[in-house]
Amino acid sequence: MSSVEDRRFDYDYDGIQEYDNPLPRWWVYLFIGTIIAAVVYIPYFHFGPGQLPTAAWQADMDEWNRLHPPVPLPDEAELAALAQQSGMPERGRQVFATRCVSCHAIDGGGQVGPNLTDDYAIHGWSRELITRVVNDGVPSKGMIPWGPQLSREDVVAVALHAYALRGTTPLSPKAPQGDPIGGPKPEADATGAH
Ligand code: HEC
């Protein structure tokens, strides 16, 4: 091991001397390695056939979406049939009780969210329209899109429950919002929100 004296450069600028303190070998090799990697990486990924991470992610997503096209929501007739399925009312009630009560109240009378029991609706009143608004939400107005969070079955069940709430009498109804719903009140149906 050379002494500290030995490792001084033998020049002297106005009394200032420089100590020869080379970087460790492994560090230098790593540094050279990054230069070599960059020479390969930049032309290949930025100008050549390689895909940058965001492009690769997008390609993966496109492929995934191609293989899994969104399943369309059931239409009015399908929903009417689903409403008759056994267990549907109970399931809808349960999902409503855990996911919706904070904004619509347990009996649908409304709090932050609109009253679901009256003869007014902002987004229309049919099984199909309600299923769509539950699935897609109205994020700008505070209604959560439930499609990405709940199974399709739960979305349908809870939408049918919300649909069936119209015409029931809540404890403290919120003032009507939206437009009057044309047509008669619903018959009591198998979603059984009565
Ligand atoms: C964080 C609060 C919040 C939660 C939780 C919530 N909602 Fe809403 N909901 C709203 C708001 C606010 C609106 C009004 C949106 C608007 O003004 O366009 C709304 C609107 C609706 C509408 C349309 C009403 C109309 O008048 O057209 C339905 C149906 C509905 N919600 C059902 C549900 C169901 C079912 C759930 C549970 C799965 C749920 N909501 C959970 C806040 C909420």
Tab-separated table of C-alpha atoms and ligand atoms in Angstrom:
chain	number	residue	atom	x	y	z
A	1	MET	CA	0.000	0.000	0.000
A	2	SER	CA	1.491	3.278	-1.085
A	3	SER	CA	1.793	6.056	1.436
A	4	VAL	CA	-0.282	9.206	1.323
A	5	GLU	CA	2.822	11.096	0.229
A	6	ASP	CA	3.343	8.794	-2.772
A	7	ARG	CA	-0.136	9.262	-4.079
A	8	ARG	CA	0.177	12.991	-4.532
A	9	PHE	CA	0.523	14.235	-8.100
A	10	ASP	CA	3.904	15.760	-8.606
A	11	TYR	CA	2.735	19.167	-9.678
A	12	ASP	CA	2.191	22.159	-7.484
A	13	TYR	CA	0.139	25.219	-8.323
A	14	ASP	CA	0.884	28.052	-5.955
A	15	GLY	CA	1.258	25.590	-3.163
A	16	ILE	CA	-1.863	23.658	-4.044
A	17	GLN	CA	-1.223	19.986	-4.541
A	18	GLU	CA	-3.612	17.343	-5.785
A	19	TYR	CA	-4.113	13.995	-4.163
A	20	ASP	CA	-4.514	11.130	-6.614
A	21	ASN	CA	-7.739	9.542	-5.442
A	22	PRO	CA	-8.980	7.306	-8.233
A	23	LEU	CA	-12.521	5.984	-8.236
A	24	PRO	CA	-12.825	2.301	-7.390
A	25	ARG	CA	-12.477	-0.023	-10.364
A	26	TRP	CA	-15.941	-1.482	-9.965
A	27	TRP	CA	-17.408	2.026	-10.132
A	28	VAL	CA	-15.515	2.875	-13.292
A	29	TYR	CA	-16.606	-0.362	-14.969
A	30	LEU	CA	-20.187	0.294	-13.977
A	31	PHE	CA	-19.943	3.780	-15.449
A	32	ILE	CA	-18.522	2.472	-18.718
A	33	GLY	CA	-21.219	-0.186	-18.695
A	34	THR	CA	-23.971	2.458	-18.525
A	35	ILE	CA	-22.451	4.228	-21.527
A	36	ILE	CA	-22.385	1.015	-23.520
A	37	ALA	CA	-25.957	0.222	-22.425
A	38	ALA	CA	-27.109	3.706	-23.468
A	39	VAL	CA	-25.548	3.328	-26.906
A	40	VAL	CA	-27.633	0.201	-27.385
A	41	TYR	CA	-30.747	1.331	-25.510
A	42	ILE	CA	-31.312	4.793	-27.000
A	43	PRO	CA	-31.200	3.824	-30.690
A	44	TYR	CA	-33.158	0.616	-30.056
A	45	PHE	CA	-35.921	1.978	-27.821
A	46	HIS	CA	-36.139	5.629	-28.879
A	47	PHE	CA	-35.486	5.314	-32.608
A	48	GLY	CA	-35.683	1.625	-33.380
A	49	PRO	CA	-38.202	-1.176	-33.026
A	50	GLY	CA	-38.209	-1.212	-29.208
A	51	GLN	CA	-41.236	0.037	-27.266
A	52	LEU	CA	-40.889	2.488	-24.402
A	53	PRO	CA	-42.720	1.494	-21.202
A	54	THR	CA	-45.849	3.600	-21.821
A	55	ALA	CA	-46.169	2.340	-25.396
A	56	ALA	CA	-45.641	-1.248	-24.236
A	57	TRP	CA	-48.263	-0.759	-21.521
A	58	GLN	CA	-50.706	0.706	-24.058
A	59	ALA	CA	-50.111	-2.188	-26.427
A	60	ASP	CA	-50.775	-4.654	-23.592
A	61	MET	CA	-53.946	-2.798	-22.626
A	62	ASP	CA	-55.169	-2.694	-26.237
A	63	GLU	CA	-54.582	-6.406	-26.524
A	64	TRP	CA	-56.346	-7.077	-23.242
A	65	ASN	CA	-59.311	-4.912	-24.272
A	66	ARG	CA	-59.453	-6.672	-27.622
A	67	LEU	CA	-59.617	-10.047	-25.882
A	68	HIS	CA	-62.094	-8.800	-23.253
A	69	PRO	CA	-64.596	-6.531	-24.980
A	70	PRO	CA	-66.934	-4.872	-22.463
A	71	VAL	CA	-70.069	-6.905	-21.925
A	72	PRO	CA	-73.035	-4.638	-22.679
A	73	LEU	CA	-75.440	-3.927	-19.841
A	74	PRO	CA	-78.661	-5.921	-20.019
A	75	ASP	CA	-81.579	-4.177	-21.741
A	76	GLU	CA	-84.967	-3.399	-20.269
A	77	ALA	CA	-86.475	-6.792	-21.092
A	78	GLU	CA	-83.503	-8.719	-19.733
A	79	LEU	CA	-83.564	-6.606	-16.585
A	80	ALA	CA	-87.279	-7.205	-16.118
A	81	ALA	CA	-86.607	-10.929	-16.351
A	82	LEU	CA	-83.645	-10.717	-13.964
A	83	ALA	CA	-85.836	-8.867	-11.463
A	84	GLN	CA	-87.903	-12.042	-11.153
A	85	GLN	CA	-84.913	-14.204	-10.323
A	86	SER	CA	-84.961	-15.641	-6.849
A	87	GLY	CA	-82.530	-14.023	-4.461
A	88	MET	CA	-82.380	-10.860	-6.554
A	89	PRO	CA	-84.355	-8.579	-4.204
A	90	GLU	CA	-82.356	-9.738	-1.195
A	91	ARG	CA	-79.073	-9.258	-2.996
A	92	GLY	CA	-80.088	-5.787	-4.158
A	93	ARG	CA	-81.133	-4.809	-0.664
A	94	GLN	CA	-77.841	-6.001	0.781
A	95	VAL	CA	-75.689	-4.167	-1.757
A	96	PHE	CA	-77.783	-1.042	-1.283
A	97	ALA	CA	-77.398	-1.261	2.492
A	98	THR	CA	-73.596	-1.399	2.252
A	99	ARG	CA	-72.852	0.821	-0.748
A	100	CYS	CA	-75.606	3.341	-1.251
A	101	VAL	CA	-77.119	4.276	2.099
A	102	SER	CA	-74.436	6.825	2.919
A	103	CYS	CA	-75.743	9.060	0.141
A	104	HIS	CA	-79.262	7.860	-0.615
A	105	ALA	CA	-80.414	6.770	2.904
A	106	ILE	CA	-81.477	3.238	3.775
A	107	ASP	CA	-85.015	3.784	2.495
A	108	GLY	CA	-83.881	5.723	-0.595
A	109	GLY	CA	-85.158	9.024	0.811
A	110	GLY	CA	-81.949	10.750	-0.219
A	111	GLN	CA	-79.181	12.696	1.541
A	112	VAL	CA	-76.242	13.776	-0.582
A	113	GLY	CA	-77.751	11.750	-3.408
A	114	PRO	CA	-81.246	12.336	-4.701
A	115	ASN	CA	-84.427	10.839	-3.361
A	116	LEU	CA	-85.024	7.608	-5.258
A	117	THR	CA	-88.590	7.130	-4.089
A	118	ASP	CA	-90.328	10.166	-5.551
A	119	ASP	CA	-91.707	10.825	-9.012
A	120	TYR	CA	-88.707	12.859	-10.138
A	121	ALA	CA	-85.453	11.720	-11.678
A	122	ILE	CA	-82.377	13.474	-13.011
A	123	HIS	CA	-81.331	10.653	-15.290
A	124	GLY	CA	-84.675	9.100	-16.107
A	125	TRP	CA	-86.473	6.196	-14.592
A	126	SER	CA	-86.406	2.802	-16.216
A	127	ARG	CA	-84.534	-0.324	-15.275
A	128	GLU	CA	-82.157	0.312	-18.127
A	129	LEU	CA	-81.482	3.984	-17.341
A	130	ILE	CA	-80.981	3.301	-13.651
A	131	THR	CA	-78.669	0.375	-14.346
A	132	ARG	CA	-76.645	2.631	-16.614
A	133	VAL	CA	-76.354	5.444	-14.079
A	134	VAL	CA	-75.395	2.985	-11.341
A	135	ASN	CA	-72.818	1.330	-13.597
A	136	ASP	CA	-71.306	4.501	-15.062
A	137	GLY	CA	-71.964	6.915	-12.179
A	138	VAL	CA	-71.986	10.687	-12.512
A	139	PRO	CA	-68.481	11.397	-11.234
A	140	SER	CA	-68.772	15.159	-11.722
A	141	LYS	CA	-71.828	15.185	-9.415
A	142	GLY	CA	-70.594	12.791	-6.764
A	143	MET	CA	-72.357	9.623	-7.899
A	144	ILE	CA	-69.769	6.853	-7.963
A	145	PRO	CA	-69.366	4.608	-11.039
A	146	TRP	CA	-70.105	1.221	-9.527
A	147	GLY	CA	-69.309	-0.827	-12.639
A	148	PRO	CA	-65.598	-1.068	-11.892
A	149	GLN	CA	-66.169	-1.817	-8.196
A	150	LEU	CA	-69.012	-4.293	-8.102
A	151	SER	CA	-69.684	-7.494	-10.002
A	152	ARG	CA	-72.124	-7.152	-12.868
A	153	GLU	CA	-74.649	-9.182	-10.843
A	154	ASP	CA	-74.409	-6.776	-7.911
A	155	VAL	CA	-74.780	-3.746	-10.192
A	156	VAL	CA	-77.931	-5.231	-11.680
A	157	ALA	CA	-79.325	-6.300	-8.309
A	158	VAL	CA	-78.776	-2.929	-6.690
A	159	ALA	CA	-80.065	-1.038	-9.738
A	160	LEU	CA	-83.235	-3.113	-9.659
A	161	HIS	CA	-83.556	-2.337	-5.972
A	162	ALA	CA	-83.130	1.393	-6.661
A	163	TYR	CA	-85.707	1.122	-9.426
A	164	ALA	CA	-88.196	-0.549	-7.101
A	165	LEU	CA	-87.811	2.142	-4.458
A	166	ARG	CA	-89.978	4.550	-6.434
A	167	GLY	CA	-93.388	4.860	-4.860
A	168	THR	CA	-92.246	3.798	-1.392
A	169	THR	CA	-92.472	6.197	1.535
A	170	PRO	CA	-89.158	7.143	3.128
A	171	LEU	CA	-88.800	8.488	6.641
A	172	SER	CA	-87.398	11.874	5.663
A	173	PRO	CA	-87.685	12.414	1.924
A	174	LYS	CA	-85.333	14.843	0.234
A	175	ALA	CA	-86.950	17.475	-1.976
A	176	PRO	CA	-87.426	16.322	-5.568
A	177	GLN	CA	-84.595	16.800	-8.037
A	178	GLY	CA	-84.659	16.484	-11.798
A	179	ASP	CA	-87.658	16.092	-14.049
A	180	PRO	CA	-91.056	14.574	-13.307
A	181	ILE	CA	-91.216	10.964	-14.400
A	182	GLY	CA	-94.036	10.418	-16.833
A	183	GLY	CA	-96.336	7.465	-16.438
A	184	PRO	CA	-97.839	5.717	-13.458
A	185	LYS	CA	-96.058	4.590	-10.359
A	186	PRO	CA	-94.680	1.080	-10.556
A	187	GLU	CA	-96.575	-1.959	-9.496
A	188	ALA	CA	-95.029	-3.671	-6.522
A	189	ASP	CA	-92.743	-6.171	-8.207
A	190	ALA	CA	-90.423	-8.954	-7.287
A	191	THR	CA	-87.589	-6.635	-6.272
A	192	GLY	CA	-89.755	-6.167	-3.192
A	193	ALA	CA	-88.502	-2.850	-1.890
A	194	HIS	CA	-91.835	-2.246	-0.184
B	1	HEC	C1	-70.993	9.280	-2.509
B	1	HEC	C2	-72.414	9.440	-2.585
B	1	HEC	C3	-73.205	8.426	-3.373
B	1	HEC	C4	-73.211	7.064	-3.240
B	1	HEC	C5	-72.394	6.220	-2.281
B	1	HEC	C6	-74.186	6.577	-4.173
B	1	HEC	N1	-74.759	7.608	-4.838
B	1	HEC	FE1	-76.210	7.472	-6.251
B	1	HEC	N2	-76.092	9.463	-6.536
B	1	HEC	C7	-75.339	10.339	-5.839
B	1	HEC	C8	-75.527	11.673	-6.359
B	1	HEC	C9	-74.867	12.945	-5.832
B	1	HEC	C10	-76.435	11.558	-7.429
B	1	HEC	C11	-76.959	12.680	-8.323
B	1	HEC	C12	-76.136	12.735	-9.590
B	1	HEC	C13	-76.513	13.931	-10.464
B	1	HEC	O1	-76.831	14.983	-9.913
B	1	HEC	O2	-76.431	13.774	-11.682
B	1	HEC	C14	-76.797	10.155	-7.500
B	1	HEC	C15	-77.686	9.635	-8.413
B	1	HEC	C16	-78.135	8.344	-8.412
B	1	HEC	C17	-79.185	7.840	-9.255
B	1	HEC	C18	-79.947	8.657	-10.289
B	1	HEC	C19	-81.058	9.383	-9.623
B	1	HEC	C20	-81.835	10.280	-10.561
B	1	HEC	O3	-82.548	11.143	-10.049
B	1	HEC	O4	-81.732	10.123	-11.786
B	1	HEC	C21	-79.379	6.532	-8.936
B	1	HEC	C22	-80.379	5.577	-9.546
B	1	HEC	C23	-78.410	6.209	-7.918
B	1	HEC	N3	-77.681	7.347	-7.596
B	1	HEC	C24	-78.268	4.966	-7.343
B	1	HEC	C25	-77.256	4.644	-6.477
B	1	HEC	C26	-76.970	3.309	-6.035
B	1	HEC	C27	-77.777	2.081	-6.431
B	1	HEC	C28	-75.891	3.378	-5.225
B	1	HEC	C29	-75.167	2.256	-4.523
B	1	HEC	C30	-74.633	1.188	-5.359
B	1	HEC	C31	-75.512	4.770	-5.116
B	1	HEC	N4	-76.343	5.502	-5.899
B	1	HEC	C32	-74.475	5.233	-4.331
B	1	HEC	C33	-74.500	10.037	-4.799
B	1	HEC	C34	-74.187	8.760	-4.388
